[in-house]
Amino acid sequence: MATERTLSIIKPDATRRNLTGRINAKFEDAGLRIVAQKRIKLSPEQAGKFYEVHKDRPFYGELVEFMASEPVVVQVLEGEDAIARNREVMGATNPENAEPGTIRKEFALSVGENSVHGSDAPETAKEEIAFFFSGLELVG
Ligand code: ADP
């Protein structure tokens, strides 16, 4: 297993409910190190571009509106097998199907307002990290 980096977003439903610290504790307890982090408010254009891969899905408009509704916390997590490990800590997209102890099981409100985003593969992780962070913001 290699040390990897993955892009994580704490979504508006979670920042609004002041859950950033509790979600970060889940990452750290799972061995993921938060190597970069910032709180930003996405414009609808930026949210639309980030989720462009879903543009033909029926929930795209709703997703973009939600992601631009309130601030998000974008972060880079680093660790052994970080992409898969983060997906495990996040839990299934729909909180009803998420395992006990996962972020989405404990905190998500619905399949749409599901508290966190995490990259799903090495190529997307690289692209998504570059979408939000410059090289200068990423210390080893
Ligand atoms: P994940 O975030 O688990 O990788 P997807 O890539 O399938 O899941 O979907 C991206 C995001 O789109 C989800 O996290 C969720 O916020 C939203 N989404 C997915 N499916 C639905 C749905 N059926 N209705 C509303 N929103 C959805």
PDB file of C-alpha atoms and ligand atoms in Angstrom:
ATOM      1  CA  MET A   1       0.000   0.000   0.000  1.00  0.00           C
ATOM      2  CA  ALA A   2       1.268   3.421  -0.934  1.00  0.00           C
ATOM      3  CA  THR A   3       0.919   6.765   0.772  1.00  0.00           C
ATOM      4  CA  GLU A   4      -1.764   8.654  -1.130  1.00  0.00           C
ATOM      5  CA  ARG A   5      -3.538  11.977  -1.059  1.00  0.00           C
ATOM      6  CA  THR A   6      -7.240  12.487  -1.588  1.00  0.00           C
ATOM      7  CA  LEU A   7      -9.547  15.486  -1.855  1.00  0.00           C
ATOM      8  CA  SER A   8     -12.234  15.779   0.796  1.00  0.00           C
ATOM      9  CA  ILE A   9     -15.061  18.299   1.086  1.00  0.00           C
ATOM     10  CA  ILE A  10     -17.110  18.865   4.215  1.00  0.00           C
ATOM     11  CA  LYS A  11     -20.418  19.847   2.619  1.00  0.00           C
ATOM     12  CA  PRO A  12     -22.794  22.718   3.533  1.00  0.00           C
ATOM     13  CA  ASP A  13     -25.184  20.564   5.591  1.00  0.00           C
ATOM     14  CA  ALA A  14     -22.263  19.731   7.907  1.00  0.00           C
ATOM     15  CA  THR A  15     -20.565  23.152   8.104  1.00  0.00           C
ATOM     16  CA  ARG A  16     -23.983  24.675   8.861  1.00  0.00           C
ATOM     17  CA  ARG A  17     -24.440  22.293  11.815  1.00  0.00           C
ATOM     18  CA  ASN A  18     -20.913  22.979  13.143  1.00  0.00           C
ATOM     19  CA  LEU A  19     -19.703  19.427  12.527  1.00  0.00           C
ATOM     20  CA  THR A  20     -16.285  20.171  11.005  1.00  0.00           C
ATOM     21  CA  GLY A  21     -14.315  19.217  14.125  1.00  0.00           C
ATOM     22  CA  ARG A  22     -16.233  16.008  14.729  1.00  0.00           C
ATOM     23  CA  ILE A  23     -15.803  14.956  11.101  1.00  0.00           C
ATOM     24  CA  ASN A  24     -12.094  15.793  11.190  1.00  0.00           C
ATOM     25  CA  ALA A  25     -11.718  13.620  14.300  1.00  0.00           C
ATOM     26  CA  LYS A  26     -13.124  10.684  12.292  1.00  0.00           C
ATOM     27  CA  PHE A  27     -10.478  11.233   9.602  1.00  0.00           C
ATOM     28  CA  GLU A  28      -7.665  11.497  12.128  1.00  0.00           C
ATOM     29  CA  ASP A  29      -8.852   8.454  14.091  1.00  0.00           C
ATOM     30  CA  ALA A  30      -8.731   6.505  10.807  1.00  0.00           C
ATOM     31  CA  GLY A  31      -5.078   7.448  10.274  1.00  0.00           C
ATOM     32  CA  LEU A  32      -5.707  10.187   7.718  1.00  0.00           C
ATOM     33  CA  ARG A  33      -3.645  13.356   8.133  1.00  0.00           C
ATOM     34  CA  ILE A  34      -5.207  16.707   7.169  1.00  0.00           C
ATOM     35  CA  VAL A  35      -2.330  18.242   5.192  1.00  0.00           C
ATOM     36  CA  ALA A  36      -4.279  21.185   3.744  1.00  0.00           C
ATOM     37  CA  GLN A  37      -7.618  22.743   4.612  1.00  0.00           C
ATOM     38  CA  LYS A  38      -9.626  25.892   3.861  1.00  0.00           C
ATOM     39  CA  ARG A  39     -13.173  27.118   4.255  1.00  0.00           C
ATOM     40  CA  ILE A  40     -14.586  28.633   1.073  1.00  0.00           C
ATOM     41  CA  LYS A  41     -17.926  29.496  -0.499  1.00  0.00           C
ATOM     42  CA  LEU A  42     -18.333  28.019  -3.976  1.00  0.00           C
ATOM     43  CA  SER A  43     -20.130  29.951  -6.683  1.00  0.00           C
ATOM     44  CA  PRO A  44     -22.774  27.984  -8.621  1.00  0.00           C
ATOM     45  CA  GLU A  45     -20.345  28.030 -11.584  1.00  0.00           C
ATOM     46  CA  GLN A  46     -17.514  26.528  -9.520  1.00  0.00           C
ATOM     47  CA  ALA A  47     -19.787  23.888  -7.987  1.00  0.00           C
ATOM     48  CA  GLY A  48     -21.141  23.061 -11.454  1.00  0.00           C
ATOM     49  CA  LYS A  49     -17.639  22.660 -12.835  1.00  0.00           C
ATOM     50  CA  PHE A  50     -16.501  20.480  -9.921  1.00  0.00           C
ATOM     51  CA  TYR A  51     -19.460  18.125 -10.401  1.00  0.00           C
ATOM     52  CA  GLU A  52     -19.458  18.296 -14.213  1.00  0.00           C
ATOM     53  CA  VAL A  53     -19.133  14.510 -14.403  1.00  0.00           C
ATOM     54  CA  HIS A  54     -22.714  14.310 -13.053  1.00  0.00           C
ATOM     55  CA  LYS A  55     -24.181  16.925 -15.418  1.00  0.00           C
ATOM     56  CA  ASP A  56     -26.571  14.455 -17.084  1.00  0.00           C
ATOM     57  CA  ARG A  57     -27.857  13.000 -13.798  1.00  0.00           C
ATOM     58  CA  PRO A  58     -31.332  14.103 -12.638  1.00  0.00           C
ATOM     59  CA  PHE A  59     -29.987  15.450  -9.345  1.00  0.00           C
ATOM     60  CA  TYR A  60     -27.265  17.670 -10.902  1.00  0.00           C
ATOM     61  CA  GLY A  61     -29.128  20.986 -10.496  1.00  0.00           C
ATOM     62  CA  GLU A  62     -30.073  20.234  -6.922  1.00  0.00           C
ATOM     63  CA  LEU A  63     -26.498  19.130  -6.121  1.00  0.00           C
ATOM     64  CA  VAL A  64     -24.949  22.297  -7.562  1.00  0.00           C
ATOM     65  CA  GLU A  65     -27.433  24.537  -5.744  1.00  0.00           C
ATOM     66  CA  PHE A  66     -26.753  22.708  -2.467  1.00  0.00           C
ATOM     67  CA  MET A  67     -22.948  22.853  -2.797  1.00  0.00           C
ATOM     68  CA  ALA A  68     -23.082  26.607  -3.461  1.00  0.00           C
ATOM     69  CA  SER A  69     -25.641  27.329  -0.740  1.00  0.00           C
ATOM     70  CA  GLU A  70     -23.256  27.823   2.185  1.00  0.00           C
ATOM     71  CA  PRO A  71     -19.516  27.503   2.884  1.00  0.00           C
ATOM     72  CA  VAL A  72     -17.693  24.213   2.522  1.00  0.00           C
ATOM     73  CA  VAL A  73     -14.387  23.050   3.981  1.00  0.00           C
ATOM     74  CA  VAL A  74     -12.081  21.635   1.307  1.00  0.00           C
ATOM     75  CA  GLN A  75      -9.153  19.573   2.463  1.00  0.00           C
ATOM     76  CA  VAL A  76      -6.395  17.222   1.390  1.00  0.00           C
ATOM     77  CA  LEU A  77      -6.100  14.026   3.395  1.00  0.00           C
ATOM     78  CA  GLU A  78      -2.924  11.968   3.313  1.00  0.00           C
ATOM     79  CA  GLY A  79      -2.174   8.445   4.471  1.00  0.00           C
ATOM     80  CA  GLU A  80      -1.721   4.806   3.547  1.00  0.00           C
ATOM     81  CA  ASP A  81      -4.319   3.931   0.919  1.00  0.00           C
ATOM     82  CA  ALA A  82      -5.969   7.286   1.673  1.00  0.00           C
ATOM     83  CA  ILE A  83      -8.515   7.216  -1.174  1.00  0.00           C
ATOM     84  CA  ALA A  84     -10.114   3.910  -0.177  1.00  0.00           C
ATOM     85  CA  ARG A  85      -9.669   4.562   3.517  1.00  0.00           C
ATOM     86  CA  ASN A  86     -11.489   7.872   3.255  1.00  0.00           C
ATOM     87  CA  ARG A  87     -14.334   6.268   1.272  1.00  0.00           C
ATOM     88  CA  GLU A  88     -14.617   3.717   4.072  1.00  0.00           C
ATOM     89  CA  VAL A  89     -14.796   6.372   6.799  1.00  0.00           C
ATOM     90  CA  MET A  90     -17.344   8.348   4.733  1.00  0.00           C
ATOM     91  CA  GLY A  91     -19.738   5.408   4.285  1.00  0.00           C
ATOM     92  CA  ALA A  92     -22.220   4.765   1.473  1.00  0.00           C
ATOM     93  CA  THR A  93     -23.638   7.677  -0.547  1.00  0.00           C
ATOM     94  CA  ASN A  94     -27.104   7.062   0.889  1.00  0.00           C
ATOM     95  CA  PRO A  95     -26.834   7.253   4.698  1.00  0.00           C
ATOM     96  CA  GLU A  96     -29.515   4.578   4.988  1.00  0.00           C
ATOM     97  CA  ASN A  97     -27.014   2.128   3.493  1.00  0.00           C
ATOM     98  CA  ALA A  98     -23.972   3.380   5.406  1.00  0.00           C
ATOM     99  CA  GLU A  99     -22.208   1.238   8.004  1.00  0.00           C
ATOM    100  CA  PRO A 100     -22.473   2.191  11.687  1.00  0.00           C
ATOM    101  CA  GLY A 101     -19.681   4.514  12.795  1.00  0.00           C
ATOM    102  CA  THR A 102     -19.226   6.100   9.370  1.00  0.00           C
ATOM    103  CA  ILE A 103     -19.553   9.852   8.867  1.00  0.00           C
ATOM    104  CA  ARG A 104     -22.611   9.562   6.654  1.00  0.00           C
ATOM    105  CA  LYS A 105     -24.358   7.131   9.013  1.00  0.00           C
ATOM    106  CA  GLU A 106     -23.823   9.479  11.940  1.00  0.00           C
ATOM    107  CA  PHE A 107     -24.251  12.876  10.326  1.00  0.00           C
ATOM    108  CA  ALA A 108     -25.812  12.819   6.829  1.00  0.00           C
ATOM    109  CA  LEU A 109     -29.338  14.148   6.408  1.00  0.00           C
ATOM    110  CA  SER A 110     -30.190  12.493   3.079  1.00  0.00           C
ATOM    111  CA  VAL A 111     -28.635  10.991  -0.062  1.00  0.00           C
ATOM    112  CA  GLY A 112     -28.048  14.539  -1.346  1.00  0.00           C
ATOM    113  CA  GLU A 113     -27.128  16.308   1.900  1.00  0.00           C
ATOM    114  CA  ASN A 114     -24.634  13.643   2.887  1.00  0.00           C
ATOM    115  CA  SER A 115     -22.008  15.734   4.720  1.00  0.00           C
ATOM    116  CA  VAL A 116     -18.822  14.760   2.839  1.00  0.00           C
ATOM    117  CA  HIS A 117     -17.264  14.288  -0.582  1.00  0.00           C
ATOM    118  CA  GLY A 118     -14.202  12.137  -1.215  1.00  0.00           C
ATOM    119  CA  SER A 119     -12.284  11.406  -4.427  1.00  0.00           C
ATOM    120  CA  ASP A 120     -12.963   7.945  -5.832  1.00  0.00           C
ATOM    121  CA  ALA A 121      -9.725   7.085  -7.677  1.00  0.00           C
ATOM    122  CA  PRO A 122      -6.088   8.244  -7.993  1.00  0.00           C
ATOM    123  CA  GLU A 123      -6.677  10.238 -11.216  1.00  0.00           C
ATOM    124  CA  THR A 124      -9.731  12.031  -9.851  1.00  0.00           C
ATOM    125  CA  ALA A 125      -7.916  12.714  -6.568  1.00  0.00           C
ATOM    126  CA  LYS A 126      -5.113  14.419  -8.481  1.00  0.00           C
ATOM    127  CA  GLU A 127      -7.533  16.514 -10.553  1.00  0.00           C
ATOM    128  CA  GLU A 128      -9.727  17.427  -7.593  1.00  0.00           C
ATOM    129  CA  ILE A 129      -6.766  18.455  -5.410  1.00  0.00           C
ATOM    130  CA  ALA A 130      -5.486  20.680  -8.247  1.00  0.00           C
ATOM    131  CA  PHE A 131      -9.004  22.168  -8.611  1.00  0.00           C
ATOM    132  CA  PHE A 132      -8.785  23.674  -5.101  1.00  0.00           C
ATOM    133  CA  PHE A 133      -5.123  23.835  -4.053  1.00  0.00           C
ATOM    134  CA  SER A 134      -1.918  25.192  -5.537  1.00  0.00           C
ATOM    135  CA  GLY A 135       1.417  23.422  -5.042  1.00  0.00           C
ATOM    136  CA  LEU A 136       2.428  26.137  -2.556  1.00  0.00           C
ATOM    137  CA  GLU A 137      -0.455  25.179  -0.265  1.00  0.00           C
ATOM    138  CA  LEU A 138       0.605  21.541  -0.105  1.00  0.00           C
ATOM    139  CA  VAL A 139       3.433  20.873   2.283  1.00  0.00           C
ATOM    140  CA  GLY A 140       4.842  17.352   2.607  1.00  0.00           C
TER     141      GLY A 140
HETATM  142  P1  ADP B   1     -20.318   9.791  -3.719  1.00  0.00           P
HETATM  143  O1  ADP B   1     -20.340  11.210  -3.198  1.00  0.00           O
HETATM  144  O2  ADP B   1     -20.597   8.784  -2.632  1.00  0.00           O
HETATM  145  O3  ADP B   1     -19.078   9.474  -4.520  1.00  0.00           O
HETATM  146  P2  ADP B   1     -21.827  10.018  -6.254  1.00  0.00           P
HETATM  147  O4  ADP B   1     -20.537  10.329  -6.963  1.00  0.00           O
HETATM  148  O5  ADP B   1     -22.693   8.934  -6.834  1.00  0.00           O
HETATM  149  O6  ADP B   1     -21.581   9.641  -4.725  1.00  0.00           O
HETATM  150  O7  ADP B   1     -22.727  11.332  -6.188  1.00  0.00           O
HETATM  151  C1  ADP B   1     -22.161  12.586  -5.918  1.00  0.00           C
HETATM  152  C2  ADP B   1     -23.063  13.328  -4.971  1.00  0.00           C
HETATM  153  O8  ADP B   1     -24.302  13.606  -5.620  1.00  0.00           O
HETATM  154  C3  ADP B   1     -23.479  12.554  -3.703  1.00  0.00           C
HETATM  155  O9  ADP B   1     -22.509  12.576  -2.685  1.00  0.00           O
HETATM  156  C4  ADP B   1     -24.753  13.286  -3.318  1.00  0.00           C
HETATM  157  O10 ADP B   1     -24.471  14.524  -2.638  1.00  0.00           O
HETATM  158  C5  ADP B   1     -25.368  13.587  -4.679  1.00  0.00           C
HETATM  159  N1  ADP B   1     -26.322  12.536  -5.057  1.00  0.00           N
HETATM  160  C6  ADP B   1     -26.041  11.278  -5.477  1.00  0.00           C
HETATM  161  N2  ADP B   1     -27.164  10.569  -5.731  1.00  0.00           N
HETATM  162  C7  ADP B   1     -28.206  11.404  -5.465  1.00  0.00           C
HETATM  163  C8  ADP B   1     -29.623  11.274  -5.527  1.00  0.00           C
HETATM  164  N3  ADP B   1     -30.199  10.146  -5.902  1.00  0.00           N
HETATM  165  N4  ADP B   1     -30.376  12.350  -5.183  1.00  0.00           N
HETATM  166  C9  ADP B   1     -29.793  13.525  -4.791  1.00  0.00           C
HETATM  167  N5  ADP B   1     -28.457  13.703  -4.704  1.00  0.00           N
HETATM  168  C10 ADP B   1     -27.667  12.661  -5.035  1.00  0.00           C
END
